[in-house]
PDB file of C-alpha atoms and ligand atoms in Angstrom:
ATOM      1  CA  MET A  29     346.451 103.991 182.714  1.00  0.00           C
ATOM      2  CA  ASN A  30     348.434 103.800 179.517  1.00  0.00           C
ATOM      3  CA  ILE A  31     345.453 102.522 177.544  1.00  0.00           C
ATOM      4  CA  PHE A  32     343.286 105.361 178.885  1.00  0.00           C
ATOM      5  CA  ARG A  33     345.901 107.904 177.791  1.00  0.00           C
ATOM      6  CA  LEU A  34     346.060 106.307 174.357  1.00  0.00           C
ATOM      7  CA  LEU A  35     342.282 106.524 174.024  1.00  0.00           C
ATOM      8  CA  VAL A  36     342.293 110.213 174.965  1.00  0.00           C
ATOM      9  CA  LEU A  37     345.083 110.859 172.478  1.00  0.00           C
ATOM     10  CA  ALA A  38     343.193 108.979 169.754  1.00  0.00           C
ATOM     11  CA  GLY A  39     340.087 111.038 170.554  1.00  0.00           C
ATOM     12  CA  ILE A  40     342.019 114.289 170.206  1.00  0.00           C
ATOM     13  CA  VAL A  41     343.542 113.191 166.903  1.00  0.00           C
ATOM     14  CA  TRP A  42     340.100 112.178 165.602  1.00  0.00           C
ATOM     15  CA  LEU A  43     338.642 115.549 166.681  1.00  0.00           C
ATOM     16  CA  VAL A  44     341.419 117.507 164.952  1.00  0.00           C
ATOM     17  CA  TYR A  45     340.930 115.390 161.819  1.00  0.00           C
ATOM     18  CA  LYS A  46     337.173 116.093 161.818  1.00  0.00           C
ATOM     19  CA  ILE A  47     337.721 119.847 162.314  1.00  0.00           C
ATOM     20  CA  LEU A  48     340.219 119.945 159.460  1.00  0.00           C
ATOM     21  CA  GLN A  49     337.819 118.020 157.215  1.00  0.00           C
ATOM     22  CA  ARG A  50     334.977 120.461 157.913  1.00  0.00           C
ATOM     23  CA  TRP A  51     337.321 123.417 157.404  1.00  0.00           C
ATOM     24  CA  ARG A  52     338.364 122.057 153.994  1.00  0.00           C
ATOM     25  CA  ILE A  53     334.699 121.591 152.938  1.00  0.00           C
ATOM     26  CA  ASP A  54     333.955 125.191 153.966  1.00  0.00           C
ATOM     27  CA  ILE A  55     336.813 126.469 151.795  1.00  0.00           C
ATOM     28  CA  SER A  56     335.725 124.464 148.739  1.00  0.00           C
ATOM     29  CA  ARG A  57     332.160 125.741 149.185  1.00  0.00           C
ATOM     30  CA  ARG A  58     333.384 129.324 149.348  1.00  0.00           C
ATOM     31  CA  ASP A  59     335.419 128.816 146.161  1.00  0.00           C
ATOM     32  CA  SER A  60     332.421 127.509 144.217  1.00  0.00           C
ATOM     33  CA  GLN A  61     330.310 130.509 145.234  1.00  0.00           C
ATOM     34  CA  THR A  62     332.477 133.175 143.626  1.00  0.00           C
ATOM     35  CA  PRO A  63     330.116 135.761 142.101  1.00  0.00           C
ATOM     36  CA  ASP A  64     332.305 136.199 138.997  1.00  0.00           C
ATOM     37  CA  ARG A  65     331.245 132.788 137.669  1.00  0.00           C
ATOM     38  CA  PHE A  66     327.585 133.793 137.586  1.00  0.00           C
ATOM     39  CA  GLU A  67     327.924 137.284 136.222  1.00  0.00           C
ATOM     40  CA  PRO A  68     324.733 138.224 134.350  1.00  0.00           C
ATOM     41  CA  MET A  69     325.062 138.606 130.587  1.00  0.00           C
ATOM     42  CA  THR A  70     323.466 141.568 128.868  1.00  0.00           C
ATOM     43  CA  ARG A  71     322.865 142.157 125.170  1.00  0.00           C
ATOM     44  CA  CYS A  72     324.611 145.124 123.574  1.00  0.00           C
ATOM     45  CA  ALA A  73     322.079 147.639 122.224  1.00  0.00           C
ATOM     46  CA  GLY A  74     324.276 148.319 119.163  1.00  0.00           C
ATOM     47  CA  CYS A  75     325.549 145.007 117.796  1.00  0.00           C
ATOM     48  CA  GLY A  76     323.462 142.526 119.798  1.00  0.00           C
ATOM     49  CA  LEU A  77     326.475 140.751 121.282  1.00  0.00           C
ATOM     50  CA  TYR A  78     326.045 139.203 124.735  1.00  0.00           C
ATOM     51  CA  LEU A  79     328.621 140.546 127.183  1.00  0.00           C
ATOM     52  CA  PRO A  80     329.015 140.682 130.968  1.00  0.00           C
ATOM     53  CA  SER A  81     326.770 143.536 132.086  1.00  0.00           C
ATOM     54  CA  GLN A  82     329.673 145.248 133.825  1.00  0.00           C
ATOM     55  CA  SER A  83     331.649 145.616 130.581  1.00  0.00           C
ATOM     56  CA  LEU A  84     328.795 147.493 128.890  1.00  0.00           C
ATOM     57  CA  SER A  85     328.586 151.265 129.122  1.00  0.00           C
ATOM     58  CA  SER A  86     325.779 153.119 130.921  1.00  0.00           C
ATOM     59  CA  SER A  87     323.835 153.320 127.639  1.00  0.00           C
ATOM     60  CA  GLY A  88     323.970 149.525 127.275  1.00  0.00           C
ATOM     61  CA  ARG A  89     326.513 149.383 124.452  1.00  0.00           C
ATOM     62  CA  CYS A  90     329.832 147.540 124.205  1.00  0.00           C
ATOM     63  CA  GLY A  91     333.142 149.358 123.795  1.00  0.00           C
ATOM     64  CA  ALA A  92     333.234 149.034 120.002  1.00  0.00           C
ATOM     65  CA  CYS A  93     329.686 150.358 119.538  1.00  0.00           C
ATOM     66  CA  GLU A  94     330.435 153.233 121.907  1.00  0.00           C
ATOM     67  CA  LYS A  95     333.422 154.195 119.745  1.00  0.00           C
ATOM     68  CA  ASN A  96     331.447 154.015 116.466  1.00  0.00           C
ATOM     69  CA  ARG A  97     328.719 156.161 117.940  1.00  0.00           C
ATOM     70  CA  SER A  98     330.873 159.173 118.739  1.00  0.00           C
TER      71      SER A  98
HETATM   72 ZN1   ZN B 117     328.101 146.354 120.546  1.00  0.00          ZN
END
């Protein structure tokens, strides 16, 4: 009976190890899919500099060009 118990215990340990391994892979996948890394770049209408589209104003100009305009 002792050997049977040992086998069951080994099976449980193996299962926990496999679950942890899968869990770790899921986390690393989630980290590599962060949207910030693939932010689209847009050209500034004033100076032609490529910047993340979120940092451009609604008129498509960067901060410096927006200042010079007004
Ligand atoms: Zn600009």
